[in-house]
Coordinates of C-alpha atoms and ligand atoms in Angstrom, one line a residue:
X1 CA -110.9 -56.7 -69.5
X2 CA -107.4 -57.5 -71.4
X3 CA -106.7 -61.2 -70.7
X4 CA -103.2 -60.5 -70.3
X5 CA -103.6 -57.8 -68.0
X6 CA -106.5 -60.5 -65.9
X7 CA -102.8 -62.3 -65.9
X8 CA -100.4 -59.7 -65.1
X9 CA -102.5 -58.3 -61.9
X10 CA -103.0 -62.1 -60.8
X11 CA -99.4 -63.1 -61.1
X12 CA -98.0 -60.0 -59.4
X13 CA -100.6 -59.8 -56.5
X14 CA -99.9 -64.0 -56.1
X15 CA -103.9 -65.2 -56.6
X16 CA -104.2 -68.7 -58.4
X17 CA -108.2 -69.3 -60.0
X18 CA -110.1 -72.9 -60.8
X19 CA -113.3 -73.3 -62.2
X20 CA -114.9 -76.3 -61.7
X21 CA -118.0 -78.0 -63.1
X22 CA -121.0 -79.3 -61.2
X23 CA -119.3 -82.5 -60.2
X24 CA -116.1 -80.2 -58.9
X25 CA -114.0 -81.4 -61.7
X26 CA -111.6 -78.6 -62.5
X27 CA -111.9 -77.1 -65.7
X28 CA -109.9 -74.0 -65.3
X29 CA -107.2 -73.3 -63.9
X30 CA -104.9 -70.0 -64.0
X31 CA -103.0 -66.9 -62.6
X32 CA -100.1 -67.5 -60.7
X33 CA -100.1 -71.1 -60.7
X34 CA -99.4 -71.1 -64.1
X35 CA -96.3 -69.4 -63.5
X36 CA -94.7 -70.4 -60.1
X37 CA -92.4 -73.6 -60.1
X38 CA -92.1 -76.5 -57.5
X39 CA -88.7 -75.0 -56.7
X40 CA -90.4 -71.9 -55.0
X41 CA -91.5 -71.5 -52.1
X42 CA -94.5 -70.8 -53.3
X43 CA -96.1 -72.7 -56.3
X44 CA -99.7 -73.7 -58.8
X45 CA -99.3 -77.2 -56.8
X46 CA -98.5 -75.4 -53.5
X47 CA -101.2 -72.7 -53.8
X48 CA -103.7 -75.1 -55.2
X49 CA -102.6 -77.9 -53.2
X50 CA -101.1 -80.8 -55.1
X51 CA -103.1 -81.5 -58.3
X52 CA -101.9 -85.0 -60.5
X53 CA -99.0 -83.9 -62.4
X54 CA -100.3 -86.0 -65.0
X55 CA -103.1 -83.0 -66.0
X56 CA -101.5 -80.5 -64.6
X57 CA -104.6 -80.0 -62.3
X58 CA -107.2 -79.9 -65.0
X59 CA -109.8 -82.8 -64.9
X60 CA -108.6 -83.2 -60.8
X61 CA -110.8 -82.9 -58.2
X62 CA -111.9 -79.7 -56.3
X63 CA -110.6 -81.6 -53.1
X64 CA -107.3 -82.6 -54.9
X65 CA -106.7 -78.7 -55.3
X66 CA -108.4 -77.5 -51.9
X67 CA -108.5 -80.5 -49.6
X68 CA -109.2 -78.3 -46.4
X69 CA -112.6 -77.9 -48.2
X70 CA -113.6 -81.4 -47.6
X71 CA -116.1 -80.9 -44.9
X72 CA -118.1 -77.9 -46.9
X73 CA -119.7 -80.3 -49.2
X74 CA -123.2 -78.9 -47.8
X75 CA -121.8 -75.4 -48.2
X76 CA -120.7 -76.1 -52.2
X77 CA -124.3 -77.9 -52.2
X78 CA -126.1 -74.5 -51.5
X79 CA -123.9 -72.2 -53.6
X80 CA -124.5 -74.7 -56.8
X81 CA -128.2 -74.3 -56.3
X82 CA -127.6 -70.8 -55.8
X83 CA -128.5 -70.5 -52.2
X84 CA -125.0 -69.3 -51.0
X85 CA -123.3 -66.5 -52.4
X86 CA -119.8 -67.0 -51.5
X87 CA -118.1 -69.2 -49.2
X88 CA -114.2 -68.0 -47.4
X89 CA -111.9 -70.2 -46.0
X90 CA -109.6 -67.8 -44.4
X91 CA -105.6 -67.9 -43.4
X92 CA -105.4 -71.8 -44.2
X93 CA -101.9 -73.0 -43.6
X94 CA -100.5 -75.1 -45.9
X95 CA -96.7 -76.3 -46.4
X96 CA -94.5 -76.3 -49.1
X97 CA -92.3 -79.1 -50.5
X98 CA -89.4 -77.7 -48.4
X99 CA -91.6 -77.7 -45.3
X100 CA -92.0 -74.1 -45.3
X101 CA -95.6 -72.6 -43.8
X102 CA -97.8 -70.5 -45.9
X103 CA -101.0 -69.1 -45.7
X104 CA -103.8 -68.6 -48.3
X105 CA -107.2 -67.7 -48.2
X106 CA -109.9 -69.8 -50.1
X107 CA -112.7 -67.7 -51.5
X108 CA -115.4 -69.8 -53.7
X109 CA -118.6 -68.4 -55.8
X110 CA -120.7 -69.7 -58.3
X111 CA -119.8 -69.5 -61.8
X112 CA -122.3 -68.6 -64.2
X113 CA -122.8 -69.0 -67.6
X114 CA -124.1 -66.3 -70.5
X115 CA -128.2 -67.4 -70.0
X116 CA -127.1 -66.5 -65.8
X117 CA -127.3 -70.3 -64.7
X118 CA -124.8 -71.5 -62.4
X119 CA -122.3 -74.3 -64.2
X120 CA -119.5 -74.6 -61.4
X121 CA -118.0 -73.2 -58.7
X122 CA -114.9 -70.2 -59.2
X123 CA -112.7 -70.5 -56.7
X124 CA -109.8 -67.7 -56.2
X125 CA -106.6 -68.8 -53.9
X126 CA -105.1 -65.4 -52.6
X127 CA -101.4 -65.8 -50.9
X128 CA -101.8 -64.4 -47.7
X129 CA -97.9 -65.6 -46.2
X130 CA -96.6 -62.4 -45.4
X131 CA -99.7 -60.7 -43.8
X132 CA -100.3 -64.5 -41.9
X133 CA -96.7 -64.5 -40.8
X134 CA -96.9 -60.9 -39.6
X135 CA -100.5 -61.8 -37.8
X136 CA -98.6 -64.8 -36.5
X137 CA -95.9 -63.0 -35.0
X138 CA -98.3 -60.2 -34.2
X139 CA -100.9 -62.6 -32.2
X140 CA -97.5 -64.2 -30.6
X141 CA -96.3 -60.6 -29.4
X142 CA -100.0 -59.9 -28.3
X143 CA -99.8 -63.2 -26.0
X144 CA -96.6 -62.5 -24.3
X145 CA -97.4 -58.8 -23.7
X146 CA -100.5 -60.3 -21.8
X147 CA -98.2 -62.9 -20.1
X148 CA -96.0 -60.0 -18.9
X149 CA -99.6 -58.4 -18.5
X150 CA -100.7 -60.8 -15.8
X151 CA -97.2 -61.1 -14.4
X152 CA -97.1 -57.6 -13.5
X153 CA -100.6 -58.2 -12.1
X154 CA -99.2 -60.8 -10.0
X155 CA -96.1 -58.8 -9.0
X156 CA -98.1 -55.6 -7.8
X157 CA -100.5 -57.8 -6.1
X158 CA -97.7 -59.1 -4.0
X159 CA -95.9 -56.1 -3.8
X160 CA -99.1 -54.2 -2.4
X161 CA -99.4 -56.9 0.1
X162 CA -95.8 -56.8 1.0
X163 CA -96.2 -53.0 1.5
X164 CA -99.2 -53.1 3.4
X165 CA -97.7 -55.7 5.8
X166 CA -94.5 -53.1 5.8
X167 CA -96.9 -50.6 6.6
X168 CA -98.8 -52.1 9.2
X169 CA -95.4 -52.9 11.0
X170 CA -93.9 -49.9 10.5
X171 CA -97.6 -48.4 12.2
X172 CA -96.9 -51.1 15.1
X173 CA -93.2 -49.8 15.1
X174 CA -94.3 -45.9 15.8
X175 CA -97.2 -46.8 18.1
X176 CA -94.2 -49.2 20.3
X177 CA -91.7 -45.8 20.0
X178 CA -94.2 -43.6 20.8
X179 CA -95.6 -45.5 23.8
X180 CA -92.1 -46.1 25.5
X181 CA -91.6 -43.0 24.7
X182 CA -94.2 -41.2 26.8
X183 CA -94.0 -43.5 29.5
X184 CA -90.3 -42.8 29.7
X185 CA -91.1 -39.0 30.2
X186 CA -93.1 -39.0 33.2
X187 CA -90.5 -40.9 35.3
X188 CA -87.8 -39.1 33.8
X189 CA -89.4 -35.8 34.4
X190 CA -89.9 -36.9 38.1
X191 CA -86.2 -37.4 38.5
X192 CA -85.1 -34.3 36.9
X193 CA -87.4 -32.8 39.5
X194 CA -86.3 -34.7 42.4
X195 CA -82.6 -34.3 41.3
X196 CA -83.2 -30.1 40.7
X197 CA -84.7 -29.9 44.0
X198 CA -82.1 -31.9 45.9
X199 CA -79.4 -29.5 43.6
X200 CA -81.2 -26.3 45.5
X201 CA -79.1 -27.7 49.1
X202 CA -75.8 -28.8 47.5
X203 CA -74.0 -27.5 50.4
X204 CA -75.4 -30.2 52.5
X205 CA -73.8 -32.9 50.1
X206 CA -70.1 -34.0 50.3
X207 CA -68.0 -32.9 47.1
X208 CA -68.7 -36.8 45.7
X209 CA -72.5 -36.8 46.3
X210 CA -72.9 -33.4 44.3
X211 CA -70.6 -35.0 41.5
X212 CA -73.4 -37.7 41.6
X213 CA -76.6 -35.3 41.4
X214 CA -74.6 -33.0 38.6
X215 CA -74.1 -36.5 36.8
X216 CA -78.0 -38.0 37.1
X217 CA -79.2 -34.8 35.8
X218 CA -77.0 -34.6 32.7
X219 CA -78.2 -38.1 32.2
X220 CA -81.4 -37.4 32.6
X221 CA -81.4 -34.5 30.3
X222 CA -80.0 -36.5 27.8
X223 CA -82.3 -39.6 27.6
X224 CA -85.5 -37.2 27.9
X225 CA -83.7 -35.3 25.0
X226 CA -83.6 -38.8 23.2
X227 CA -87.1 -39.5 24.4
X228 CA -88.5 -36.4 22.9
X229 CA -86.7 -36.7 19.4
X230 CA -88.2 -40.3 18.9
X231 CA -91.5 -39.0 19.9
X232 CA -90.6 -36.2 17.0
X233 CA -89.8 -38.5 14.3
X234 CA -92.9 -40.7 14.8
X235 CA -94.9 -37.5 14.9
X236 CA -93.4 -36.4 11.8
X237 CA -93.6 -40.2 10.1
X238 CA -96.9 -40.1 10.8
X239 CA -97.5 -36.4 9.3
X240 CA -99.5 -35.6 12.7
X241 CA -96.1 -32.7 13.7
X242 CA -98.2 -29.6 13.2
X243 CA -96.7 -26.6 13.2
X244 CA -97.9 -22.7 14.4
X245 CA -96.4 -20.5 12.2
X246 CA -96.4 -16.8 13.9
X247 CA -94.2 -13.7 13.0
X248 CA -91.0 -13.9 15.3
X249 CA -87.6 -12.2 15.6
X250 CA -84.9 -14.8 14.2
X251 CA -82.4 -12.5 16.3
X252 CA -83.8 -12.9 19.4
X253 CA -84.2 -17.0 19.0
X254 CA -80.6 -17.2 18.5
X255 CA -79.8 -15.5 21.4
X256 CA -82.3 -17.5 23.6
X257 CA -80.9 -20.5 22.4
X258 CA -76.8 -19.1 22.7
X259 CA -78.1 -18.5 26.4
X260 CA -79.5 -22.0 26.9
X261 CA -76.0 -23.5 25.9
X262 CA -73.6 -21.1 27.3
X263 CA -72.4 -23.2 30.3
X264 CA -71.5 -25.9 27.6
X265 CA -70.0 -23.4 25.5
X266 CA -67.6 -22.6 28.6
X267 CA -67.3 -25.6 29.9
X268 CA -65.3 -26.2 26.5
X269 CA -64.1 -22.8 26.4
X270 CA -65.7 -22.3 23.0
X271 CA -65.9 -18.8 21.8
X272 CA -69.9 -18.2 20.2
X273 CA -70.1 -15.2 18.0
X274 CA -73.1 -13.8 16.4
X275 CA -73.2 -11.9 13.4
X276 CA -76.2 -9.9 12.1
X277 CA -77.5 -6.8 10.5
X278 CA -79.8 -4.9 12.4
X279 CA -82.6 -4.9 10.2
X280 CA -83.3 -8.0 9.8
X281 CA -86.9 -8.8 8.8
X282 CA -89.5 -10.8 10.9
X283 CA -89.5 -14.3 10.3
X284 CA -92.3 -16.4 9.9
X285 CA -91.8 -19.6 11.8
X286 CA -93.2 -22.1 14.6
X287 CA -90.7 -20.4 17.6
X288 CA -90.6 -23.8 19.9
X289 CA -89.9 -25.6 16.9
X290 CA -87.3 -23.1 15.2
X291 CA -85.5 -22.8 18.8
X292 CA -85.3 -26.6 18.4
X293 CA -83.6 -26.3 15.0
X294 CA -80.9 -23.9 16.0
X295 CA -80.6 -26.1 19.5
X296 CA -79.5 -29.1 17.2
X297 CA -77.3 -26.8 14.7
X298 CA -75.9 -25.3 18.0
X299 CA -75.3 -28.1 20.2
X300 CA -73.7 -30.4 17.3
X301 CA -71.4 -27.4 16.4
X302 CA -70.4 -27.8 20.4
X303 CA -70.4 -31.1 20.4
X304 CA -68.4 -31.6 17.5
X305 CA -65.9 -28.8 18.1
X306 CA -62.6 -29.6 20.3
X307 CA -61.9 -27.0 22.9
X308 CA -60.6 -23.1 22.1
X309 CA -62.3 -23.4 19.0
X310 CA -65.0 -20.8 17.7
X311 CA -68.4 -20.7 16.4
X312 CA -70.3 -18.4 14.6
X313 CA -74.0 -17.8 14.0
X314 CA -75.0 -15.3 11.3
X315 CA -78.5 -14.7 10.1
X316 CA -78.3 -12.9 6.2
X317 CA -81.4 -11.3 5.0
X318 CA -80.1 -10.5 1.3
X319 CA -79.0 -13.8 0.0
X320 CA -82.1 -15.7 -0.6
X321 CA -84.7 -13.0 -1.7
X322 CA -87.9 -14.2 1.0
X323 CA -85.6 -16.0 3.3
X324 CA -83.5 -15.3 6.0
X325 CA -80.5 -17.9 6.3
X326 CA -79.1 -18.5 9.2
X327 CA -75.6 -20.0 9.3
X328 CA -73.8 -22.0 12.2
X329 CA -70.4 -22.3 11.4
X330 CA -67.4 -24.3 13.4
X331 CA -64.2 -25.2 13.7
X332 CA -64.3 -28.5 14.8
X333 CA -64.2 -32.0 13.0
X334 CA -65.4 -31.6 10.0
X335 CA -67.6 -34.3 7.5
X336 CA -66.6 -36.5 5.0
X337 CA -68.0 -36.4 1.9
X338 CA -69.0 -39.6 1.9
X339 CA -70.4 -38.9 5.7
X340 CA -72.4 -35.7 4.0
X341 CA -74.4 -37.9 1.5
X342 CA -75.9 -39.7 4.6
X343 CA -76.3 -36.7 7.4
X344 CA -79.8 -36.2 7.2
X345 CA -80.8 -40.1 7.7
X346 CA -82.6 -41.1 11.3
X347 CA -79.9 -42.4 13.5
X348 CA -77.2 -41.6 11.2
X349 CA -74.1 -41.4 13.0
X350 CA -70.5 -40.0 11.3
X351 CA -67.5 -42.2 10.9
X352 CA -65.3 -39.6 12.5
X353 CA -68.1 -38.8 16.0
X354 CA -65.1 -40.9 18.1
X355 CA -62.8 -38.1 18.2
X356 CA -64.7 -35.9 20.3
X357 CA -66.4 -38.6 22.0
X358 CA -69.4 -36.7 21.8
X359 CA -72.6 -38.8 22.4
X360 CA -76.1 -38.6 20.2
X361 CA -78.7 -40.8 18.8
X362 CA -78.2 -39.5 15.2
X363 CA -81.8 -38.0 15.2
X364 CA -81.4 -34.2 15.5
X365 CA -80.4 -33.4 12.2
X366 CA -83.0 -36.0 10.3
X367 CA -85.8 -33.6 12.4
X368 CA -84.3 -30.5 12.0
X369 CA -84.3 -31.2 8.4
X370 CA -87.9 -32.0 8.7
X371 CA -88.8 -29.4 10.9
X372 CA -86.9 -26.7 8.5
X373 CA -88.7 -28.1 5.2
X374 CA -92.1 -27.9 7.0
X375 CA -91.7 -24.4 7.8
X376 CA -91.0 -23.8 3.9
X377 CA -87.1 -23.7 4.1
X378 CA -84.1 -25.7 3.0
X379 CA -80.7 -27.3 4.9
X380 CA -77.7 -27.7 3.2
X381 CA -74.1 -27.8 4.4
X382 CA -70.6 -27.1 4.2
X383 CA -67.6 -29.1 5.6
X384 CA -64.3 -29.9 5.6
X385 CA -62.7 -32.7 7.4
X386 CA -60.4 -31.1 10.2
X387 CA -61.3 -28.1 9.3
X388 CA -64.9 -27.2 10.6
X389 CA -68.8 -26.9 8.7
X390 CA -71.3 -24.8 7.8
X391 CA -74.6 -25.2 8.6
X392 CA -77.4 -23.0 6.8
X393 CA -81.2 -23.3 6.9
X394 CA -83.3 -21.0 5.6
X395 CA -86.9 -19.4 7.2
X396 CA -89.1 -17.7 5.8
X397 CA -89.0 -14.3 5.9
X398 CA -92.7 -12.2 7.1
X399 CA -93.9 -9.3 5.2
X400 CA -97.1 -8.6 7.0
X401 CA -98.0 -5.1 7.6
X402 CA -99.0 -5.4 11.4
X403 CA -95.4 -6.2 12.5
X404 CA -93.9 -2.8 11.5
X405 CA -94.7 -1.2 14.9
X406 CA -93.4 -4.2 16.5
X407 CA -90.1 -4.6 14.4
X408 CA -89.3 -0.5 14.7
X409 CA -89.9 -1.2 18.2
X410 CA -87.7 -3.4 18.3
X411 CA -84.7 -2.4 15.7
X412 CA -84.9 0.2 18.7
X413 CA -84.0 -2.1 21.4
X414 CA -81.5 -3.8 19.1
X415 CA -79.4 -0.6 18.1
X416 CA -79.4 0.3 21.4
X417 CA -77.9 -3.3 22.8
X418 CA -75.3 -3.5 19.6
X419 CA -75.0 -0.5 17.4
X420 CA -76.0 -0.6 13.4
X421 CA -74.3 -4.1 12.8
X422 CA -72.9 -6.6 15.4
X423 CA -70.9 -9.2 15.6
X424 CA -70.4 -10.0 19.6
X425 CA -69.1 -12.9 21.8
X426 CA -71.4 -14.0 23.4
Ligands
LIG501 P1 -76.0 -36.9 16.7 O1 -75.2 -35.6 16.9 O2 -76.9 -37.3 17.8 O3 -75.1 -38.0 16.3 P2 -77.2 -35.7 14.4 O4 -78.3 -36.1 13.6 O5 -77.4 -34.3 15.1 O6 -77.0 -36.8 15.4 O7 -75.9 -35.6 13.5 C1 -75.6 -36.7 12.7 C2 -74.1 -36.8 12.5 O8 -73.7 -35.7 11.7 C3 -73.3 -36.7 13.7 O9 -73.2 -38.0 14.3 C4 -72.0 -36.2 13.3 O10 -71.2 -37.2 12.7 C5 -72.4 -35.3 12.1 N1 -72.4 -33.9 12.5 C6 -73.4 -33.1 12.7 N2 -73.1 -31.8 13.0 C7 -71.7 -31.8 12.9 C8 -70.7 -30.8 13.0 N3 -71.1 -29.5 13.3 N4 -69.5 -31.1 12.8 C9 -69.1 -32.4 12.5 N5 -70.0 -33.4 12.4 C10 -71.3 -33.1 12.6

């Protein structure tokens, strides 16, 4: 090959070469180091080491040029008697006169003459600086992505601990509610009994010992109502609520449950109006738990209504294509914004529940919004302080065949009672 060319490829891919004799004199020496200056970072004495400026590394040592091979005499041994091939030093560091790193790699073989025996030792010095700095940086990368590796490790390892100790006591915390909350219900439900049969012979109380009956039932009514919502919510923390989902008439609920509150309703002299069309389809629902849902809308519409003011129920079968939605509308209080971001929250309790006094746990709309969601609907709302809410859930509607005789039957009964479309006081 064109000597110049040998020159040209060595200079611009940065590889120095030494030949040295059988006693590791150098004899040769060429390639970049011929070119490179001590004011480089990279340089003949830097790549070769530092050979006596006097010879400008010819007549030198091999271990002038290459000190790092010091310690593969044996090695050199082998290759001169031709028992060795070729002999690497890779990615040896080295440092310039300016205190710069740079890496080379060392490659030796043995150097032959024209009859094939072996004379010396060719040695090639390759700059390897940029790839060594990038493996450097690479290898240092590699090591802290492992450190953040096992830190992680260590982290989840707590966390899983933390959140099976959270889990455990939030397990202890249900199974405590739950307890106290079925031992609660048998007493209560004794005195409700006792108090309902003692209710039966008013007359034989004075005026002030029937006020006292009327009050320990209301009480009573209302901590077995807060009983049975805790025992709700750690049914439905648990996922053990099950539901029986069964084709039922959505306009027939309502009015069950308008009945159940209508001393309430007068007592505040609230006016309750429904408004439905008459064919409106089956739903498909769990009917305890879906009386339950429009008890909560209800009663909170009550409770949070001043007196004279009106409510209104109205079940839309066109607005949601598979849903019915029914709406409970007010005109009482009202929620804040901010209030609406947190309704849905266990024992969540509105900044503005003082002005009607009203009392409440802040559970019956956390499980109605659970108990609408596992029957396949949604809850939203609508409010306005001052001005009244919205409350719409939606249930899904039933399309099975069976029910036809049973709804005709019905949209009978219902035609008869209100006409084609009603919207009655209740
Ligand atoms: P509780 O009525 O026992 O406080 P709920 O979970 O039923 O608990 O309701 C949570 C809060 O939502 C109530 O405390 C009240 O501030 C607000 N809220 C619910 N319904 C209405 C309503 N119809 N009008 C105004 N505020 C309401």
């Amino acid at each position: 090959m064109n000597p110049r060319l040998v020159d040209l490829i060595l200079k611009h891919r940065k590889v120095a070469y030494a030949i040295t004799d059988r006693n590791l004199k150098v004899c040769e020496i060429g390639g970049e180091s011929q070119l490179l200056t001590l004011s480089t970072s990279f340089s003949p004495q830097a790549t070769l080491h530092q050979p006596p400026a006097e010879a400008n590394g010819l007549g030198c040592s091999l271990f002038d040029l290459a000190p790092e091979m010091i310690g593969s005499e044996a090695d050199i041994e082998a290759m001169l008697r031709g028992d060795m091939p070729v002999l690497t030093l890779a990615s040896v560091n080295r440092e310039t006169g300016q205190g710069e790193t740079y890496y080379v790699n060392l490659v030796s073989w043995p150097y032959y003459d024209e009859q094939g025996a072996i004379v010396g030792i060719a040695h090639l010095v390759e700059d390897m600086t940029l790839s060594g700095h990038l493996e450097q940086r690479l290898t240092q990368q590699r090591n802290e992505v492992q450190l953040l590796r096992d830190q992680t490790a260590t982290q989840n390892l707590a966390l899983r601990a933390a959140n099976a100790e959270l889990r455990q006591m939030d397990e202890l915390k249900s199974k405590f509610v739950s307890v106290a909350a079925h031992e609660l219900r048998n007493p209560l439900a004794s005195i409700l009994g006792y108090v309902e049969l003692m209710e039966e012979d008013l007359e034989a109380l004075n005026e002030e010992h029937a006020h006292c009956i009327r009050t320990i039932k209301k009480s009573a009514r209302r901590v077995l109502g807060i009983t049975n919502d805790l025992l709700d919510v750690t049914r439905i923390e648990s996922g053990s609520l099950e539901l029986m989902l069964k084709p039922a008439n959505l306009v027939e609920i309502v009015e069950d449950v308008a009945n159940e509150l209508q001393p309430q309703l007068d007592e505040k002299k609230l006016q309750l109006f429904l408004d439905a069309t008459p064919d409106i389809p089956f739903a498909l629902c769990d009917r305890p738990r879906t009386m339950q849902i429009l008890t909560n809308l209800l009663s909170n519409a009550l409770k949070y209504t001043p007196e004279t003011g009106e409510i209104m129920i109205r079940l839309d079968a066109e607005s949601e294509e598979g849903f019915i939605v029914i709406s409970v509308t007010d005109t009482g209080i009202g929620i804040s914004p901010e209030d609406q971001a947190k309704l849905f929250k266990s024992f969540f309790r509105g900044s503005n529940t003082h002005l009607t006094r009203a009392s409440g746990a802040g559970l019956g709309l956390s499980i109605t919004k659970s108990l609408v969601e596992l029957q396949g609907g949604r809850i939203w709302l609508n409010s306005e302080l001052n001005q009244g809410s919205t409350f719409y859930v939606t249930i899904p509607t039933y399309d099975g065949g069976e029910m036809e005789e049973q709804r005709a039957e019905d949209r009978g009964q219902e035609t008869g009672d209100r006409g084609e479309s009603s919207s009655s006081a209740f």
